[in-house]
Amino acid sequence: MKTTTLINKEDKLVVLTGAGISAESGIKTFRDSDGLWENHSIEDVATPSAFTRDPSLVWDFYAARYNQILEVKPNPGHYALKQLEDHLGDNFLLITQNIDGLHRLAGSKNVLEMHGSIDKCYCNKCEKTISTADVIAHRPASNSKTERYPSILKNKHQWFKCSKCSGLNRPDIIWFGEIPYHLDEIIARLRECTIFLVAGTSGVVYPAAQFLLMAKQHGAKTIGINLDAPMNVDFIEEFHQGKSGDILPSLVKKWIE
Ligand code: OAD
């Protein structure tokens, strides 16, 4: 594996990951194939207005994702980043757009889940928090492979109702049009990092797509790992094309030996 970069313990490393890093765990990325879910665009099930319009449809999508994520495990790409964190300690920060929790499951501690997490929910009215497991426990049995439950139950028995008020529990996930979590801390760390590594993201969704340029403008060396060239590939100085589960373990080995 060719790498011109050397990472030493004084370096401040910020890593940004996207759906591609979890692809080898068996989770579909957003923009592979047709980018559709049962003929709905992802944007149609991942916006606050979609939840207002048809909360049952949105919950069908997230219940299916939650159930899928329960079945999967971290892959060598996740574990390589945990190894890098062990080496760099507090000089390491991992920002992920993923909601699957696989970095935490791999043992990473300095992780900012900027788009939220599939395992948490909150009421859209009183903001009481609840685990997704507790919400899903009230879900009627599904009636098809695609996990749609009988339409007669739709919007009548709202199993995702808040137990304290008339609001509805929703996934604690940042939808299109909402402001991502941890932005102040992320921007502060981008300003001071010496190396910025991006893996498994198409570079089309903002503000995450902007982090690469921000870090570069503040003097960081930029490294990228992706199956295809991302939209913002021009700002990557050292680009490794391929699967992160193949590339990251050998790169990390070189960096920390
Ligand atoms: P995308 O689906 O847009 O991009 C995934 C990227 O990973 C693509 O560029 C693939 O080429 C690449 N890829 C696929 N398999 C890979 C592998 N094994 N190793 C390395 N790269 C691989 O996913 P994101 O960029 O994460 O937001 O999408 C960003 C946001 O858009 C998501 O967080 C989500 C979505 O809508 C919200 O839900 C708010």
CSV table of C-alpha atoms and ligand atoms in Angstrom, one decimal:
chain,number,residue,atom,x,y,z
A,1,MET,CA,0.0,0.0,0.0
A,2,LYS,CA,1.5,3.3,-1.1
A,3,THR,CA,1.3,6.1,1.4
A,4,THR,CA,3.4,9.2,1.4
A,5,THR,CA,2.0,10.3,4.8
A,6,LEU,CA,3.6,9.7,8.1
A,7,ILE,CA,1.5,10.0,11.2
A,8,ASN,CA,3.2,10.7,14.5
A,9,LYS,CA,1.7,11.0,18.0
A,10,GLU,CA,1.9,14.8,17.9
A,11,ASP,CA,-0.4,14.9,14.8
A,12,LYS,CA,-4.0,15.9,15.4
A,13,LEU,CA,-6.1,13.6,13.2
A,14,VAL,CA,-9.7,14.2,12.3
A,15,VAL,CA,-11.5,11.4,10.5
A,16,LEU,CA,-14.9,11.7,8.7
A,17,THR,CA,-16.7,8.5,7.7
A,18,GLY,CA,-19.9,7.8,5.7
A,19,ALA,CA,-22.0,4.9,4.7
A,20,GLY,CA,-19.2,3.3,2.6
A,21,ILE,CA,-17.3,2.3,5.8
A,22,SER,CA,-20.2,0.2,6.9
A,23,ALA,CA,-20.8,-1.3,3.4
A,24,GLU,CA,-18.6,-4.3,4.1
A,25,SER,CA,-20.7,-5.0,7.3
A,26,GLY,CA,-23.7,-5.5,4.9
A,27,ILE,CA,-25.4,-2.1,5.2
A,28,LYS,CA,-26.5,-0.6,1.9
A,29,THR,CA,-25.1,2.9,1.2
A,30,PHE,CA,-27.5,5.7,0.3
A,31,ARG,CA,-26.5,6.4,-3.2
A,32,ASP,CA,-25.6,3.0,-4.6
A,33,SER,CA,-28.1,1.3,-6.9
A,34,ASP,CA,-31.2,3.4,-7.3
A,35,GLY,CA,-31.1,5.2,-4.0
A,36,LEU,CA,-34.8,4.4,-3.5
A,37,TRP,CA,-36.7,2.7,-0.7
A,38,GLU,CA,-39.9,1.1,-1.9
A,39,ASN,CA,-40.1,3.7,-4.7
A,40,HIS,CA,-39.6,6.6,-2.2
A,41,SER,CA,-36.5,8.7,-2.5
A,42,ILE,CA,-34.4,8.8,0.7
A,43,GLU,CA,-35.3,12.4,1.0
A,44,ASP,CA,-39.0,11.5,1.1
A,45,VAL,CA,-38.5,9.5,4.3
A,46,ALA,CA,-35.8,11.6,5.9
A,47,THR,CA,-37.3,15.0,6.4
A,48,PRO,CA,-39.4,16.6,9.2
A,49,SER,CA,-42.2,17.2,6.7
A,50,ALA,CA,-42.3,13.6,5.6
A,51,PHE,CA,-42.8,12.7,9.3
A,52,THR,CA,-45.6,15.2,9.6
A,53,ARG,CA,-47.2,13.9,6.4
A,54,ASP,CA,-46.9,10.2,7.0
A,55,PRO,CA,-45.2,9.2,10.2
A,56,SER,CA,-46.1,5.5,9.7
A,57,LEU,CA,-44.2,5.4,6.4
A,58,VAL,CA,-41.2,7.1,7.9
A,59,TRP,CA,-41.3,4.6,10.8
A,60,ASP,CA,-41.5,1.7,8.3
A,61,PHE,CA,-38.2,2.8,6.8
A,62,TYR,CA,-36.5,3.3,10.2
A,63,ALA,CA,-37.8,0.2,11.8
A,64,ALA,CA,-36.5,-1.8,8.8
A,65,ARG,CA,-33.1,-0.1,9.2
A,66,TYR,CA,-33.0,-0.6,12.9
A,67,ASN,CA,-33.8,-4.3,12.5
A,68,GLN,CA,-31.1,-4.7,9.9
A,69,ILE,CA,-28.5,-2.9,12.0
A,70,LEU,CA,-29.2,-5.2,14.9
A,71,GLU,CA,-27.9,-8.0,12.7
A,72,VAL,CA,-24.6,-6.5,11.6
A,73,LYS,CA,-21.1,-6.3,13.0
A,74,PRO,CA,-18.2,-3.8,12.6
A,75,ASN,CA,-15.8,-4.7,9.9
A,76,PRO,CA,-11.9,-4.3,9.6
A,77,GLY,CA,-12.3,-0.7,8.6
A,78,HIS,CA,-14.1,0.2,11.9
A,79,TYR,CA,-11.5,-1.8,13.9
A,80,ALA,CA,-8.6,-0.1,12.1
A,81,LEU,CA,-9.9,3.3,13.2
A,82,LYS,CA,-10.2,2.1,16.8
A,83,GLN,CA,-6.5,1.0,16.5
A,84,LEU,CA,-5.6,4.5,15.3
A,85,GLU,CA,-7.5,6.0,18.2
A,86,ASP,CA,-5.6,3.8,20.7
A,87,HIS,CA,-2.4,5.1,19.2
A,88,LEU,CA,-3.2,8.8,19.1
A,89,GLY,CA,-5.4,9.1,22.2
A,90,ASP,CA,-7.0,12.6,22.5
A,91,ASN,CA,-5.3,13.7,19.3
A,92,PHE,CA,-7.8,11.5,17.4
A,93,LEU,CA,-11.4,12.5,16.6
A,94,LEU,CA,-13.8,10.5,14.6
A,95,ILE,CA,-16.8,12.2,13.0
A,96,THR,CA,-19.4,10.0,11.4
A,97,GLN,CA,-22.4,10.6,9.3
A,98,ASN,CA,-23.6,7.1,10.1
A,99,ILE,CA,-26.4,6.3,12.5
A,100,ASP,CA,-25.5,2.6,12.8
A,101,GLY,CA,-23.4,2.8,16.0
A,102,LEU,CA,-20.8,0.4,14.4
A,103,HIS,CA,-17.8,2.7,15.4
A,104,ARG,CA,-18.9,2.6,19.0
A,105,LEU,CA,-19.4,-1.2,18.8
A,106,ALA,CA,-15.9,-1.5,17.4
A,107,GLY,CA,-14.7,0.3,20.6
A,108,SER,CA,-14.1,3.8,19.3
A,109,LYS,CA,-14.6,6.4,22.1
A,110,ASN,CA,-13.9,9.8,20.6
A,111,VAL,CA,-16.8,9.6,18.2
A,112,LEU,CA,-19.2,12.4,17.2
A,113,GLU,CA,-22.3,11.0,15.5
A,114,MET,CA,-23.3,14.1,13.7
A,115,HIS,CA,-26.4,12.7,12.1
A,116,GLY,CA,-27.6,11.1,15.4
A,117,SER,CA,-28.1,7.5,16.2
A,118,ILE,CA,-30.6,4.8,15.2
A,119,ASP,CA,-30.8,3.5,18.8
A,120,LYS,CA,-32.3,6.6,20.3
A,121,CYS,CA,-35.7,8.4,19.8
A,122,TYR,CA,-37.4,11.5,21.3
A,123,CYS,CA,-40.9,12.8,21.3
A,124,ASN,CA,-41.5,15.5,18.7
A,125,LYS,CA,-43.6,17.5,21.2
A,126,CYS,CA,-42.2,17.2,24.7
A,127,GLU,CA,-38.7,16.0,23.6
A,128,LYS,CA,-38.7,13.1,26.2
A,129,THR,CA,-36.1,10.6,25.1
A,130,ILE,CA,-36.6,6.9,24.8
A,131,SER,CA,-34.7,4.0,23.3
A,132,THR,CA,-35.7,2.8,19.8
A,133,ALA,CA,-35.9,-0.7,21.3
A,134,ASP,CA,-38.7,0.5,23.6
A,135,VAL,CA,-40.5,2.2,20.8
A,136,ILE,CA,-40.2,-0.7,18.4
A,137,ALA,CA,-41.5,-3.1,21.1
A,138,HIS,CA,-45.0,-1.7,20.5
A,139,ARG,CA,-44.8,-2.2,16.8
A,140,PRO,CA,-47.4,-4.6,15.3
A,141,ALA,CA,-46.1,-7.6,13.5
A,142,SER,CA,-45.1,-7.0,10.0
A,143,ASN,CA,-47.1,-8.5,7.1
A,144,SER,CA,-44.5,-8.6,4.4
A,145,LYS,CA,-40.9,-9.0,3.6
A,146,THR,CA,-40.5,-5.3,3.3
A,147,GLU,CA,-41.8,-4.9,6.9
A,148,ARG,CA,-44.9,-2.7,6.0
A,149,TYR,CA,-47.5,-3.4,8.6
A,150,PRO,CA,-51.2,-3.7,7.8
A,151,SER,CA,-52.4,-0.4,6.3
A,152,ILE,CA,-55.6,-0.5,8.5
A,153,LEU,CA,-53.3,0.3,11.4
A,154,LYS,CA,-51.7,3.2,9.7
A,155,ASN,CA,-52.0,6.4,11.6
A,156,LYS,CA,-54.8,5.0,13.8
A,157,HIS,CA,-52.9,2.9,16.4
A,158,GLN,CA,-49.8,5.0,16.4
A,159,TRP,CA,-47.6,2.6,18.2
A,160,PHE,CA,-44.9,5.2,18.2
A,161,LYS,CA,-47.0,7.6,20.3
A,162,CYS,CA,-45.3,9.3,23.3
A,163,SER,CA,-46.3,7.9,26.6
A,164,LYS,CA,-46.3,11.3,28.3
A,165,CYS,CA,-48.1,13.6,25.9
A,166,SER,CA,-49.9,13.7,22.5
A,167,GLY,CA,-46.7,13.9,20.6
A,168,LEU,CA,-45.0,11.2,18.5
A,169,ASN,CA,-41.7,9.5,19.1
A,170,ARG,CA,-39.3,10.0,16.2
A,171,PRO,CA,-35.8,8.6,15.6
A,172,ASP,CA,-33.0,10.8,17.0
A,173,ILE,CA,-31.6,11.2,13.5
A,174,ILE,CA,-30.8,14.4,11.7
A,175,TRP,CA,-33.1,14.7,8.7
A,176,PHE,CA,-32.7,16.8,5.6
A,177,GLY,CA,-33.3,20.4,6.6
A,178,GLU,CA,-32.2,19.9,10.3
A,179,ILE,CA,-28.9,21.1,11.8
A,180,PRO,CA,-26.4,18.3,12.5
A,181,TYR,CA,-25.1,17.7,16.0
A,182,HIS,CA,-21.8,18.8,17.4
A,183,LEU,CA,-21.0,21.4,14.7
A,184,ASP,CA,-19.2,23.8,17.1
A,185,GLU,CA,-16.9,21.2,18.3
A,186,ILE,CA,-16.4,19.8,14.8
A,187,ILE,CA,-15.4,23.2,13.4
A,188,ALA,CA,-13.0,23.9,16.3
A,189,ARG,CA,-11.3,20.5,15.7
A,190,LEU,CA,-11.1,21.1,11.9
A,191,ARG,CA,-9.3,24.3,12.4
A,192,GLU,CA,-6.5,22.7,14.4
A,193,CYS,CA,-6.1,19.3,12.8
A,194,THR,CA,-2.9,18.5,11.0
A,195,ILE,CA,-4.3,15.5,9.1
A,196,PHE,CA,-7.8,15.0,7.8
A,197,LEU,CA,-8.9,11.5,6.7
A,198,VAL,CA,-12.2,10.9,4.9
A,199,ALA,CA,-13.5,7.4,4.2
A,200,GLY,CA,-16.6,6.0,2.5
A,201,THR,CA,-18.6,9.1,1.8
A,202,SER,CA,-19.8,10.5,-1.6
A,203,GLY,CA,-19.1,14.1,-0.5
A,204,VAL,CA,-22.5,15.3,-1.7
A,205,VAL,CA,-24.3,16.0,1.6
A,206,TYR,CA,-23.6,19.2,3.4
A,207,PRO,CA,-22.3,20.4,5.8
A,208,ALA,CA,-20.1,17.2,6.1
A,209,ALA,CA,-19.0,17.5,2.5
A,210,GLN,CA,-17.5,20.9,3.4
A,211,PHE,CA,-15.2,19.5,6.2
A,212,LEU,CA,-12.5,18.3,3.8
A,213,LEU,CA,-12.0,21.8,2.3
A,214,MET,CA,-12.2,23.5,5.7
A,215,ALA,CA,-9.5,21.3,7.1
A,216,LYS,CA,-7.3,21.8,4.0
A,217,GLN,CA,-7.7,25.5,4.2
A,218,HIS,CA,-6.5,25.4,7.8
A,219,GLY,CA,-3.4,23.6,6.7
A,220,ALA,CA,-4.2,19.9,7.2
A,221,LYS,CA,-2.9,17.2,4.9
A,222,THR,CA,-5.9,15.4,3.4
A,223,ILE,CA,-6.2,11.7,2.7
A,224,GLY,CA,-9.2,9.9,1.2
A,225,ILE,CA,-10.3,6.3,0.9
A,226,ASN,CA,-13.4,5.5,-1.2
A,227,LEU,CA,-14.7,3.0,-3.7
A,228,ASP,CA,-15.4,5.7,-6.3
A,229,ALA,CA,-14.0,9.2,-6.5
A,230,PRO,CA,-16.2,11.4,-4.2
A,231,MET,CA,-17.6,14.7,-5.4
A,232,ASN,CA,-14.9,16.7,-3.5
A,233,VAL,CA,-12.0,14.5,-4.6
A,234,ASP,CA,-10.1,17.5,-5.9
A,235,PHE,CA,-9.4,18.5,-2.3
A,236,ILE,CA,-7.8,15.2,-1.4
A,237,GLU,CA,-4.0,15.1,-1.6
A,238,GLU,CA,-3.6,11.3,-1.1
A,239,PHE,CA,-6.4,9.3,-2.5
A,240,HIS,CA,-6.7,5.5,-2.1
A,241,GLN,CA,-9.4,4.0,-4.3
A,242,GLY,CA,-11.0,0.8,-3.1
A,243,LYS,CA,-12.8,-0.7,-0.1
A,244,SER,CA,-12.1,0.9,3.3
A,245,GLY,CA,-12.2,-2.6,4.9
A,246,ASP,CA,-9.3,-3.6,2.7
A,247,ILE,CA,-7.3,-0.3,2.7
A,248,LEU,CA,-7.6,1.1,6.2
A,249,PRO,CA,-6.1,-1.9,8.1
A,250,SER,CA,-2.9,-1.8,6.0
A,251,LEU,CA,-2.6,2.0,6.0
A,252,VAL,CA,-3.1,2.1,9.8
A,253,LYS,CA,-0.5,-0.6,10.2
A,254,LYS,CA,2.0,1.5,8.3
A,255,TRP,CA,1.1,4.6,10.2
A,256,ILE,CA,1.5,3.3,13.7
A,257,GLU,CA,4.4,0.8,13.3
B,1,OAD,P1,-23.4,7.7,0.2
B,1,OAD,O1,-24.3,6.5,-0.1
B,1,OAD,O2,-23.8,9.0,-0.5
B,1,OAD,O3,-21.9,7.4,-0.3
B,1,OAD,C1,-21.3,6.3,0.1
B,1,OAD,C2,-19.9,6.3,-0.6
B,1,OAD,O4,-19.2,5.2,-0.1
B,1,OAD,C3,-19.9,6.2,-2.1
B,1,OAD,O5,-19.1,7.2,-2.6
B,1,OAD,C4,-19.3,4.8,-2.4
B,1,OAD,O6,-18.5,4.8,-3.6
B,1,OAD,C5,-18.5,4.6,-1.2
B,1,OAD,N1,-18.3,3.2,-0.9
B,1,OAD,C6,-19.2,2.1,-1.0
B,1,OAD,N2,-18.7,1.0,-0.5
B,1,OAD,C7,-17.5,1.3,0.0
B,1,OAD,C8,-16.5,0.6,0.7
B,1,OAD,N3,-16.6,-0.7,0.9
B,1,OAD,N4,-15.3,1.2,1.1
B,1,OAD,C9,-15.2,2.6,0.8
B,1,OAD,N5,-16.1,3.3,0.2
B,1,OAD,C10,-17.2,2.7,-0.2
B,1,OAD,O7,-23.3,7.9,1.7
B,1,OAD,P2,-22.9,9.1,2.6
B,1,OAD,O8,-21.9,9.9,1.9
B,1,OAD,O9,-22.5,8.6,3.9
B,1,OAD,O10,-27.8,11.6,5.8
B,1,OAD,O11,-24.2,9.9,2.7
B,1,OAD,C11,-24.2,11.1,3.5
B,1,OAD,C12,-25.6,11.3,4.1
B,1,OAD,O12,-26.6,11.2,3.1
B,1,OAD,C13,-26.0,10.2,5.1
B,1,OAD,O13,-25.4,10.4,6.3
B,1,OAD,C14,-27.4,10.4,5.1
B,1,OAD,C15,-27.7,10.5,3.6
B,1,OAD,O14,-28.9,11.0,3.2
B,1,OAD,C16,-28.9,11.7,6.5
B,1,OAD,O15,-29.6,10.7,6.7
B,1,OAD,C17,-29.1,13.0,7.1
